[in-house]
Short mmCIF file of C-alpha atoms in Angstrom, two decimals:
data_model
loop_
_atom_site.label_atom_id
_atom_site.label_comp_id
_atom_site.label_asym_id
_atom_site.label_seq_id
_atom_site.Cartn_x
_atom_site.Cartn_y
_atom_site.Cartn_z
CA MET A 1406 112.29 -77.61 55.66
CA LYS A 1407 109.13 -78.96 57.10
CA ILE A 1408 105.91 -77.83 55.42
CA ASP A 1409 102.79 -77.46 57.44
CA ARG A 1410 99.98 -79.43 55.77
CA GLN A 1411 97.36 -77.20 57.22
CA THR A 1412 98.97 -74.21 55.51
CA VAL A 1413 99.04 -75.98 52.14
CA LYS A 1414 95.40 -77.06 52.32
CA THR A 1415 94.09 -73.60 53.01
CA PRO A 1416 94.79 -72.06 49.55
CA ARG A 1417 93.39 -75.11 47.86
CA ARG A 1418 90.16 -74.80 49.76
CA MET A 1419 89.88 -71.14 48.93
CA ARG A 1420 90.38 -71.83 45.26
CA ALA A 1421 87.69 -74.48 45.34
CA ALA A 1422 85.26 -72.13 47.05
CA TRP A 1423 85.94 -69.35 44.53
CA ARG A 1424 85.39 -71.75 41.66
CA ALA A 1425 82.08 -72.83 43.14
CA LEU A 1426 80.92 -69.22 43.51
CA THR A 1427 81.89 -68.43 39.91
CA LEU A 1428 79.99 -71.40 38.54
CA ALA A 1429 76.95 -70.45 40.60
CA ALA A 1430 76.99 -66.91 39.20
CA LEU A 1431 77.26 -68.12 35.62
CA ALA A 1432 74.55 -70.73 35.96
CA PRO A 1433 71.14 -69.65 34.40
CA VAL A 1434 68.49 -68.53 36.82
CA PRO A 1435 65.34 -70.63 36.46
CA ALA A 1436 62.35 -68.55 35.26
CA ALA A 1437 59.54 -67.96 37.63
CA SER A 1438 56.63 -70.14 36.85
CA ALA A 1439 53.62 -68.27 35.37
CA PRO A 1440 50.32 -68.49 37.20
CA PRO A 1441 47.98 -71.02 35.70
CA ALA A 1442 45.41 -69.63 33.23
CA LEU A 1443 41.90 -69.50 34.50
CA HIS A 1444 40.25 -70.06 31.04
CA SER A 1445 41.40 -71.21 27.65
CA LEU A 1446 39.80 -69.99 24.34
CA VAL A 1447 40.40 -71.92 21.19
CA ILE A 1448 39.24 -70.43 17.81
CA GLN A 1449 39.01 -72.73 14.86
CA SER A 1450 38.22 -71.61 11.30
CA SER A 1451 37.91 -73.52 8.09
CA GLU A 1452 38.62 -70.39 6.03
CA THR A 1453 42.08 -69.48 5.00
CA LEU A 1454 43.38 -65.93 5.37
CA GLN A 1455 43.43 -64.12 2.03
CA ILE A 1456 44.67 -60.65 1.04
CA ALA A 1457 41.88 -58.60 -0.60
CA PRO A 1458 42.71 -57.73 -4.19
CA LYS A 1459 43.19 -54.05 -5.06
CA GLU A 1460 39.86 -52.42 -6.01
CA ASP A 1461 39.57 -51.73 -9.73
CA LYS A 1462 38.16 -48.16 -10.06
CA GLU A 1463 36.42 -46.71 -13.10
CA TRP A 1464 38.32 -44.29 -15.32
CA TYR A 1465 36.44 -41.28 -13.97
CA GLU A 1466 37.50 -42.22 -10.43
CA LYS A 1467 41.21 -42.19 -11.19
CA GLY A 1468 43.78 -39.43 -11.45
CA VAL A 1469 42.54 -35.88 -11.99
CA TRP A 1470 39.14 -36.94 -13.31
CA PRO A 1471 37.35 -36.56 -9.93
CA LEU A 1472 38.60 -32.97 -9.74
CA VAL A 1473 37.56 -32.35 -13.34
CA GLY A 1474 34.14 -33.80 -12.62
CA ALA A 1475 33.69 -31.56 -9.59
CA GLY A 1476 34.68 -28.52 -11.66
CA VAL A 1477 32.26 -29.42 -14.45
CA THR A 1478 29.45 -29.99 -11.93
CA LEU A 1479 30.11 -26.59 -10.35
CA ALA A 1480 30.19 -24.93 -13.77
CA ILE A 1481 26.88 -26.52 -14.78
CA THR A 1482 25.28 -25.51 -11.47
CA ASN A 1483 26.43 -21.92 -11.89
CA ALA A 1484 25.26 -21.86 -15.50
CA ILE A 1485 21.80 -23.08 -14.49
CA ALA A 1486 21.65 -20.47 -11.71
CA LEU A 1487 22.64 -17.71 -14.13
CA TRP A 1488 20.07 -18.91 -16.66
CA ILE A 1489 17.35 -18.82 -14.01
CA VAL A 1490 18.41 -15.29 -13.04
CA HIS A 1491 18.36 -14.33 -16.73
CA LEU A 1492 14.84 -15.70 -17.16
CA GLN A 1493 13.62 -13.92 -14.05
CA ALA A 1494 15.23 -10.66 -15.17
CA GLY A 1495 13.62 -11.05 -18.59
CA LYS A 1496 10.22 -11.63 -17.03
CA THR A 1497 10.69 -8.64 -14.74
CA PHE A 1498 11.72 -6.45 -17.68
CA LYS A 1499 8.72 -7.54 -19.74
CA ALA A 1500 6.41 -6.98 -16.78
CA THR A 1501 7.89 -3.49 -16.33
CA LEU A 1502 7.36 -2.65 -20.00
CA LYS A 1503 3.82 -3.98 -19.84
CA GLN A 1504 3.02 -1.94 -16.74
CA ARG A 1505 4.55 1.15 -18.33
CA LYS A 1506 2.35 0.71 -21.39
CA ILE A 1507 -0.71 0.24 -19.19
CA ASP A 1508 0.13 3.43 -17.29
CA GLN A 1509 0.59 5.34 -20.54
CA LEU A 1510 -2.72 4.14 -21.97
CA SER A 1511 -4.45 4.94 -18.69
CA ALA A 1512 -3.00 8.46 -18.68
CA SER A 1513 -4.02 8.89 -22.32
CA LEU A 1514 -7.61 8.14 -21.37
CA SER A 1515 -7.81 9.99 -18.06
CA GLU A 1516 -5.83 13.10 -19.01
CA PHE A 1517 -6.57 13.60 -22.70
CA TYR A 1518 -9.44 11.78 -24.41
CA ASN A 1519 -11.89 11.47 -21.51
CA PRO A 1520 -11.72 15.11 -20.33
CA LEU A 1521 -11.77 16.48 -23.88
CA LEU A 1522 -14.82 14.44 -24.80
CA ALA A 1523 -16.58 15.29 -21.54
CA LEU A 1524 -15.93 19.05 -21.88
CA ILE A 1525 -17.08 19.09 -25.50
CA ASP A 1526 -20.28 17.25 -24.57
CA ILE A 1527 -20.95 19.60 -21.64
CA ASN A 1528 -20.50 22.66 -23.85
CA GLY A 1529 -22.74 21.08 -26.47
CA GLU A 1530 -25.50 20.51 -23.91
CA ILE A 1531 -25.20 24.11 -22.67
CA PHE A 1532 -25.46 25.49 -26.21
CA ASP A 1533 -28.38 23.26 -27.14
CA LYS A 1534 -30.42 24.09 -24.03
CA THR A 1535 -29.52 27.67 -23.04
CA SER A 1536 -28.20 29.51 -26.11
CA LYS A 1537 -30.35 31.91 -28.17
CA LYS A 1538 -31.63 29.20 -30.47
CA ALA A 1539 -33.27 27.53 -27.45
CA TRP A 1540 -35.00 30.65 -26.13
CA PRO A 1541 -38.81 30.69 -26.01
CA GLU A 1542 -40.87 32.91 -28.30
CA ASP A 1543 -42.56 35.03 -25.65
CA GLU A 1544 -40.85 38.18 -24.43
CA ALA A 1545 -40.86 37.31 -20.75
CA GLY A 1546 -39.46 33.88 -21.40
CA ARG A 1547 -36.73 35.27 -23.62
CA GLU A 1548 -35.66 37.77 -20.97
CA ALA A 1549 -35.32 35.01 -18.39
CA ALA A 1550 -33.50 32.78 -20.86
CA ALA A 1551 -31.11 35.63 -21.67
CA LEU A 1552 -30.18 35.94 -18.00
CA VAL A 1553 -29.56 32.20 -17.82
CA TRP A 1554 -27.43 32.32 -20.97
CA VAL A 1555 -25.22 35.02 -19.47
CA GLU A 1556 -24.35 32.69 -16.60
CA THR A 1557 -24.04 29.46 -18.56
CA LYS A 1558 -21.80 31.21 -21.09
CA LYS A 1559 -19.30 31.72 -18.27
CA LYS A 1560 -19.21 27.97 -17.82
CA VAL A 1561 -18.58 27.50 -21.53
CA LEU A 1562 -15.70 29.97 -21.40
CA ALA A 1563 -14.20 28.17 -18.39
CA ASN A 1564 -14.50 24.82 -20.16
CA ASN A 1565 -12.90 26.29 -23.28
CA LEU A 1566 -9.93 27.39 -21.18
CA VAL A 1567 -9.47 23.82 -19.89
CA ILE A 1568 -9.77 22.44 -23.43
CA GLU A 1569 -7.11 24.86 -24.64
CA THR A 1570 -4.79 23.86 -21.78
CA ILE A 1571 -5.19 20.16 -22.59
CA LEU A 1572 -4.47 20.72 -26.27
CA ARG A 1573 -1.37 22.72 -25.41
CA THR A 1574 0.12 20.47 -22.71
CA LYS A 1575 -1.23 16.92 -23.08
CA THR A 1576 -0.82 16.09 -26.77
CA HIS A 1577 2.06 13.72 -25.90
CA LEU A 1578 -0.65 11.41 -24.55
CA MET A 1579 -2.37 11.06 -27.92
CA SER A 1580 -2.71 7.66 -29.52
CA GLU A 1581 -0.09 6.57 -32.04
CA THR A 1582 -2.77 6.72 -34.74
CA ASP A 1583 -3.84 10.24 -33.74
CA SER A 1584 -2.44 13.58 -34.93
CA LEU A 1585 -2.35 17.12 -33.63
CA ALA A 1586 -3.70 18.44 -36.95
CA SER A 1587 -7.07 16.86 -36.13
CA TYR A 1588 -7.44 19.24 -33.17
CA GLN A 1589 -6.25 22.49 -34.75
CA PRO A 1590 -9.79 23.68 -35.62
CA LEU A 1591 -10.93 22.99 -32.04
CA LEU A 1592 -7.95 24.85 -30.59
CA LEU A 1593 -8.68 27.89 -32.78
CA HIS A 1594 -12.35 27.81 -31.84
CA VAL A 1595 -11.83 27.81 -28.06
CA ALA A 1596 -9.06 30.43 -28.33
CA MET A 1597 -11.21 32.87 -30.36
CA TYR A 1598 -14.60 32.28 -28.75
CA GLU A 1599 -14.01 34.67 -25.84
CA THR A 1600 -12.88 37.41 -28.24
CA PHE A 1601 -16.04 37.19 -30.30
CA GLN A 1602 -18.17 37.52 -27.16
CA THR A 1603 -17.05 41.12 -26.80
CA VAL A 1604 -16.72 41.94 -30.50
CA GLN A 1605 -19.72 41.00 -32.60
CA THR A 1606 -18.55 40.28 -36.15
CA ASP A 1607 -19.21 37.88 -38.98
CA LEU A 1608 -15.62 36.68 -38.72
CA TYR A 1609 -16.81 34.38 -35.96
CA LYS A 1610 -18.22 32.08 -38.64
CA LYS A 1611 -14.65 31.20 -39.63
CA PHE A 1612 -14.00 29.83 -36.14
CA MET A 1613 -17.13 27.83 -35.51
CA PHE A 1614 -16.99 24.68 -33.45
CA PRO A 1615 -15.75 21.78 -35.67
CA ALA A 1616 -18.50 19.17 -35.39
CA SER A 1617 -16.27 16.41 -36.80
CA VAL A 1618 -13.86 16.62 -33.86
CA ARG A 1619 -16.24 14.78 -31.56
CA SER A 1620 -16.54 11.70 -33.78
CA HIS A 1621 -12.75 11.75 -34.15
CA LEU A 1622 -12.36 11.83 -30.36
CA VAL A 1623 -14.81 8.95 -29.94
CA ASP A 1624 -12.93 6.78 -32.45
CA GLN A 1625 -9.51 7.50 -30.96
CA ARG A 1626 -10.75 6.95 -27.42
CA SER A 1627 -12.23 3.60 -28.45
CA THR A 1628 -8.86 2.56 -29.95
CA VAL A 1629 -6.96 3.50 -26.79
CA LEU A 1630 -9.54 1.85 -24.56
CA SER A 1631 -9.33 -1.43 -26.50
CA ALA A 1632 -5.53 -1.36 -26.27
CA TYR A 1633 -5.78 -0.74 -22.53
CA TYR A 1634 -8.08 -3.71 -21.95
CA GLU A 1635 -5.95 -5.96 -24.16
CA THR A 1636 -2.71 -5.02 -22.39
CA SER A 1637 -4.03 -5.08 -18.83
CA GLY A 1638 -6.13 -8.20 -19.30
CA ASP A 1639 -9.24 -6.50 -17.96
CA LYS A 1640 -12.55 -7.23 -19.60
CA ILE A 1641 -14.64 -4.56 -21.24
#
């Protein structure tokens, strides 16, 4: 049989073409060239790179000690604050006690000793200047003095009523060195004086005004007044 050469050559050519395509596919693709750099920066250093050593902390900076330190600081701060509050409260309490004592001494003077002494002195002046022992010798003068005595006696009786009220209601304001027994004769005198104005009797001599009570009042008032000035800081 006669073989056509053209027919035989065709498969060989196809195989050669296929082999060429395969090799072209497997061949590496050349990388695209990078654009040229515009500038170049070169850094040179004579120092070598070293790793920093681990910082060595103090004992109070390690573990739970920072927390303990914060707690102790807070406790000390609170303790100082409480101590300051305590001092302020103590000062306030002392100031309150001082003011209370000043008020008590002031009331003792203004409501007990001062009015008692003033009323006793007023009554004493009335007796010395308008009672029977101060009347003139002439008849006309005595009649006029008697009329005056009738009116001034009313003032004495009114003052005695105030004295009696003070001795009955204000004795809690007496000084610590004073006593109610010192004023019993005065209380009896002012209570009985009005009775003996309507009933003339020698029994009145048993209820005469106690002269010693005034000096006692002066001494006690002086004691209270000195205590008041000392406590309040005022000068006499």
